[in-house]
Amino acid sequence: MRSLPYFCRGEVVRGFGRGSKELGIPTANFPDSVVDHLPGDIDTGIYYGWACVGHGDVHKMVMSIGWNPYYKNTKKSMETHIIHTFNEDFYGEILSIVIVGYIRPEKSFESLDSLITAIYSDISEAKEKLDVPEHQCMKDDNFFRSIETNIMNGH
Ligand code: ADP
Ligand code: RBF
Ligand code: MG
């Protein structure tokens, strides 16, 4: 995928509310405007990278891009699970992410439990892969430190 690393940011909007309630794994959803801007060579699937909420710290993340075949969604979504415990929800805040690598395609599962097990395995894989120096340096990218300037300049 030639477009990786892929940097983007956008407001955190409401999804179906299933992430935390049904799976115990909250995912911050991007609006359609961000989803529609994805380059054509970024396929649907599960990815890992770095994420930051507003001016906060940069954390590891895993994300799902696509139609969530287990739920048969009709709208493509980009959902980020930040590997960090937040005390409060952050709907309406600006989420900045960089996608650095691909894990697997989206799948449908026999049960909710097997979907949850797959997501936990994605989280461990992401944690491990993001520790290599090539990916660690992305965490310190200026993109995460100059949010106002970047927004003013339309990036
Ligand atoms: P929705 O369907 O509205 O996206 P979720 O159940 O997926 O609902 O919950 C997502 C919301 O949970 C996020 O928008 C954010 O405000 C909050 N949240 C709390 N902790 C996290 C986290 N570690 N990663 C992502 N979102 C989180
Ligand atoms: N949904 C699927 O239907 N199939 C998947 O393989 C799948 N993998 C996911 C992997 C990760 C790391 C995350 C964060 C989500 C994944 N989801 C998948 C999306 C999940 O169904 C979705 O987050 C919830 O439905 C809440 O919107
Ligand atoms: Mg969500």
Short mmCIF file of C-alpha atoms and ligand atoms in Angstrom, two decimals:
data_model
loop_
_atom_site.label_atom_id
_atom_site.label_comp_id
_atom_site.label_asym_id
_atom_site.label_seq_id
_atom_site.Cartn_x
_atom_site.Cartn_y
_atom_site.Cartn_z
CA MET A 1 0.00 0.00 0.00
CA ARG A 2 1.81 3.05 -1.29
CA SER A 3 -0.30 5.48 0.75
CA LEU A 4 1.09 4.24 4.09
CA PRO A 5 1.95 5.96 6.36
CA TYR A 6 -1.40 7.76 6.00
CA PHE A 7 -2.03 10.82 8.20
CA CYS A 8 -5.52 12.13 8.81
CA ARG A 9 -7.65 13.92 11.36
CA GLY A 10 -11.30 14.69 11.96
CA GLU A 11 -14.03 15.13 14.54
CA VAL A 12 -15.10 12.14 16.64
CA VAL A 13 -18.74 11.41 15.75
CA ARG A 14 -21.36 8.99 17.11
CA GLY A 15 -21.56 5.53 15.55
CA PHE A 16 -23.96 2.74 16.47
CA GLY A 17 -22.79 2.70 20.11
CA ARG A 18 -21.84 -0.99 19.82
CA GLY A 19 -18.11 -0.67 20.46
CA SER A 20 -18.20 -0.17 24.21
CA LYS A 21 -21.60 -1.61 25.05
CA GLU A 22 -21.52 -4.87 23.11
CA LEU A 23 -17.83 -5.56 22.66
CA GLY A 24 -16.21 -3.76 25.61
CA ILE A 25 -13.88 -2.16 23.05
CA PRO A 26 -14.81 1.48 22.29
CA THR A 27 -13.98 2.80 18.82
CA ALA A 28 -13.88 6.50 17.94
CA ASN A 29 -15.69 6.95 14.61
CA PHE A 30 -14.76 9.48 11.91
CA PRO A 31 -17.37 11.37 9.85
CA ASP A 32 -18.13 10.44 6.21
CA SER A 33 -16.00 13.37 4.98
CA VAL A 34 -12.87 11.64 6.36
CA VAL A 35 -13.93 8.16 5.16
CA ASP A 36 -14.59 9.50 1.65
CA HIS A 37 -11.06 10.99 1.44
CA LEU A 38 -9.26 7.65 1.95
CA PRO A 39 -6.89 6.90 -0.93
CA GLY A 40 -8.05 4.11 -3.25
CA ASP A 41 -5.13 1.80 -2.40
CA ILE A 42 -6.05 1.64 1.30
CA ASP A 43 -8.24 -1.47 1.29
CA THR A 44 -10.84 -2.32 3.87
CA GLY A 45 -9.33 -4.24 6.77
CA ILE A 46 -7.69 -3.94 10.15
CA TYR A 47 -4.74 -1.55 10.59
CA TYR A 48 -2.48 -0.23 13.34
CA GLY A 49 -0.80 3.08 14.03
CA TRP A 50 -0.72 6.07 16.37
CA ALA A 51 -3.53 8.34 17.60
CA CYS A 52 -3.96 11.51 19.61
CA VAL A 53 -7.11 13.24 20.90
CA GLY A 54 -7.00 17.07 20.74
CA HIS A 55 -3.63 18.15 22.16
CA GLY A 56 -3.28 14.99 24.22
CA ASP A 57 -0.58 12.33 24.29
CA VAL A 58 0.09 10.07 21.30
CA HIS A 59 -1.01 6.47 21.94
CA LYS A 60 -0.91 3.19 20.04
CA MET A 61 -4.11 2.36 18.15
CA VAL A 62 -5.82 -0.33 16.08
CA MET A 63 -8.50 0.50 13.58
CA SER A 64 -11.09 -1.08 11.39
CA ILE A 65 -11.86 0.28 7.93
CA GLY A 66 -14.88 -1.13 6.13
CA TRP A 67 -18.35 -2.50 6.50
CA ASN A 68 -18.03 -4.67 9.65
CA PRO A 69 -19.19 -7.91 7.95
CA TYR A 70 -20.22 -9.38 11.33
CA TYR A 71 -22.85 -6.61 11.57
CA LYS A 72 -23.43 -6.26 7.80
CA ASN A 73 -23.21 -2.46 7.91
CA THR A 74 -24.18 -0.74 4.68
CA LYS A 75 -22.00 2.32 5.32
CA LYS A 76 -18.20 2.17 5.21
CA SER A 77 -16.66 3.31 8.50
CA MET A 78 -13.26 4.17 9.96
CA GLU A 79 -13.16 3.28 13.64
CA THR A 80 -10.16 3.75 15.91
CA HIS A 81 -9.63 1.92 19.19
CA ILE A 82 -6.96 3.82 21.13
CA ILE A 83 -4.87 1.52 23.33
CA HIS A 84 -5.24 3.68 26.43
CA THR A 85 -7.83 4.07 29.18
CA PHE A 86 -9.64 7.42 29.05
CA ASN A 87 -11.69 8.69 32.01
CA GLU A 88 -14.34 10.25 29.78
CA ASP A 89 -15.82 10.07 26.28
CA PHE A 90 -14.41 12.54 23.75
CA TYR A 91 -17.16 12.98 21.17
CA GLY A 92 -16.74 16.26 19.25
CA GLU A 93 -12.96 16.38 19.81
CA ILE A 94 -10.41 16.24 16.98
CA LEU A 95 -8.79 12.83 16.57
CA SER A 96 -5.46 12.77 14.72
CA ILE A 97 -4.11 9.45 13.47
CA VAL A 98 -1.35 7.97 11.37
CA ILE A 99 -1.95 4.52 9.91
CA VAL A 100 1.39 2.71 9.58
CA GLY A 101 0.61 -0.94 8.91
CA TYR A 102 -1.95 -3.55 7.90
CA ILE A 103 -2.96 -6.54 10.06
CA ARG A 104 -5.70 -8.54 8.25
CA PRO A 105 -8.86 -8.31 6.17
CA GLU A 106 -12.27 -7.79 7.86
CA LYS A 107 -14.11 -11.04 8.54
CA SER A 108 -17.49 -12.24 9.67
CA PHE A 109 -17.42 -14.46 12.78
CA GLU A 110 -19.51 -17.34 14.19
CA SER A 111 -20.06 -15.50 17.46
CA LEU A 112 -19.52 -12.19 19.19
CA ASP A 113 -16.94 -13.91 21.40
CA SER A 114 -14.78 -14.89 18.43
CA LEU A 115 -14.95 -11.30 17.09
CA ILE A 116 -13.81 -10.02 20.49
CA THR A 117 -10.98 -12.60 20.65
CA ALA A 118 -9.83 -11.55 17.16
CA ILE A 119 -9.80 -7.87 18.20
CA TYR A 120 -7.71 -8.66 21.32
CA SER A 121 -5.23 -10.50 19.14
CA ASP A 122 -5.10 -7.47 16.77
CA ILE A 123 -4.37 -5.27 19.81
CA SER A 124 -1.40 -7.45 20.91
CA GLU A 125 -0.06 -7.58 17.37
CA ALA A 126 -0.30 -3.78 17.05
CA LYS A 127 1.40 -3.21 20.42
CA GLU A 128 4.32 -5.41 19.38
CA LYS A 129 4.73 -4.06 15.85
CA LEU A 130 4.61 -0.43 17.00
CA ASP A 131 7.64 -1.00 19.24
CA VAL A 132 10.05 -1.27 16.30
CA PRO A 133 12.15 1.91 15.70
CA GLU A 134 10.71 2.43 12.19
CA HIS A 135 7.22 2.88 13.73
CA GLN A 136 8.27 4.50 17.03
CA CYS A 137 9.54 7.56 15.18
CA MET A 138 6.06 8.19 13.68
CA LYS A 139 4.83 8.86 17.20
CA ASP A 140 7.04 11.96 17.35
CA ASP A 141 5.95 13.29 13.94
CA ASN A 142 5.29 17.01 13.81
CA PHE A 143 1.76 16.20 12.56
CA PHE A 144 0.74 15.45 16.17
CA ARG A 145 2.27 18.62 17.59
CA SER A 146 0.99 21.32 15.25
CA ILE A 147 -2.73 20.68 15.10
CA GLU A 148 -3.93 24.31 14.87
CA THR A 149 -1.36 25.21 12.19
CA ASN A 150 -2.21 22.15 10.16
CA ILE A 151 -5.96 22.80 10.36
CA MET A 152 -5.45 26.47 9.32
CA ASN A 153 -3.43 25.35 6.34
CA GLY A 154 -6.07 22.82 5.38
CA HIS A 155 -4.01 19.67 6.14
P1 ADP B 1 -19.91 4.82 18.83
O1 ADP B 1 -20.70 3.78 18.12
O2 ADP B 1 -20.68 6.09 19.06
O3 ADP B 1 -18.60 5.05 18.17
P2 ADP B 1 -18.52 3.29 20.89
O4 ADP B 1 -19.21 2.36 21.84
O5 ADP B 1 -17.67 2.73 19.81
O6 ADP B 1 -19.62 4.24 20.31
O7 ADP B 1 -17.67 4.25 21.81
C1 ADP B 1 -16.82 5.18 21.21
C2 ADP B 1 -16.56 6.39 22.07
O8 ADP B 1 -15.94 6.00 23.31
C3 ADP B 1 -15.54 7.30 21.42
O9 ADP B 1 -16.17 8.21 20.52
C4 ADP B 1 -14.90 8.01 22.60
O10 ADP B 1 -15.63 9.18 22.93
C5 ADP B 1 -15.02 7.00 23.74
N1 ADP B 1 -13.78 6.29 24.09
C6 ADP B 1 -13.35 6.09 25.37
N2 ADP B 1 -12.20 5.41 25.41
C7 ADP B 1 -11.84 5.15 24.12
C8 ADP B 1 -10.72 4.47 23.52
N3 ADP B 1 -9.74 3.93 24.28
N4 ADP B 1 -10.68 4.40 22.17
C9 ADP B 1 -11.66 4.94 21.42
N5 ADP B 1 -12.74 5.59 21.93
C10 ADP B 1 -12.85 5.70 23.27
N1 RBF B 2 -15.96 -6.05 12.61
C1 RBF B 2 -16.21 -7.13 11.82
O1 RBF B 2 -17.34 -7.34 11.42
N2 RBF B 2 -15.20 -7.98 11.43
C2 RBF B 2 -13.93 -7.82 11.85
O2 RBF B 2 -13.05 -8.61 11.48
C3 RBF B 2 -13.63 -6.70 12.72
N3 RBF B 2 -12.38 -6.49 13.19
C4 RBF B 2 -12.13 -5.41 13.99
C5 RBF B 2 -10.83 -5.20 14.48
C6 RBF B 2 -10.55 -4.11 15.29
C7 RBF B 2 -9.14 -3.92 15.79
C8 RBF B 2 -11.58 -3.21 15.65
C9 RBF B 2 -11.30 -2.03 16.53
C10 RBF B 2 -12.86 -3.42 15.19
C11 RBF B 2 -13.16 -4.51 14.36
N4 RBF B 2 -14.44 -4.75 13.87
C12 RBF B 2 -14.70 -5.83 13.06
C13 RBF B 2 -15.47 -3.72 14.01
C14 RBF B 2 -16.43 -3.93 15.13
O3 RBF B 2 -17.48 -4.75 14.66
C15 RBF B 2 -16.94 -2.52 15.47
O4 RBF B 2 -15.90 -1.82 16.10
C16 RBF B 2 -18.14 -2.53 16.33
O5 RBF B 2 -19.23 -3.01 15.60
C17 RBF B 2 -18.46 -1.15 16.86
O6 RBF B 2 -18.77 -0.25 15.86
MG MG B 3 -17.40 3.29 17.56
#
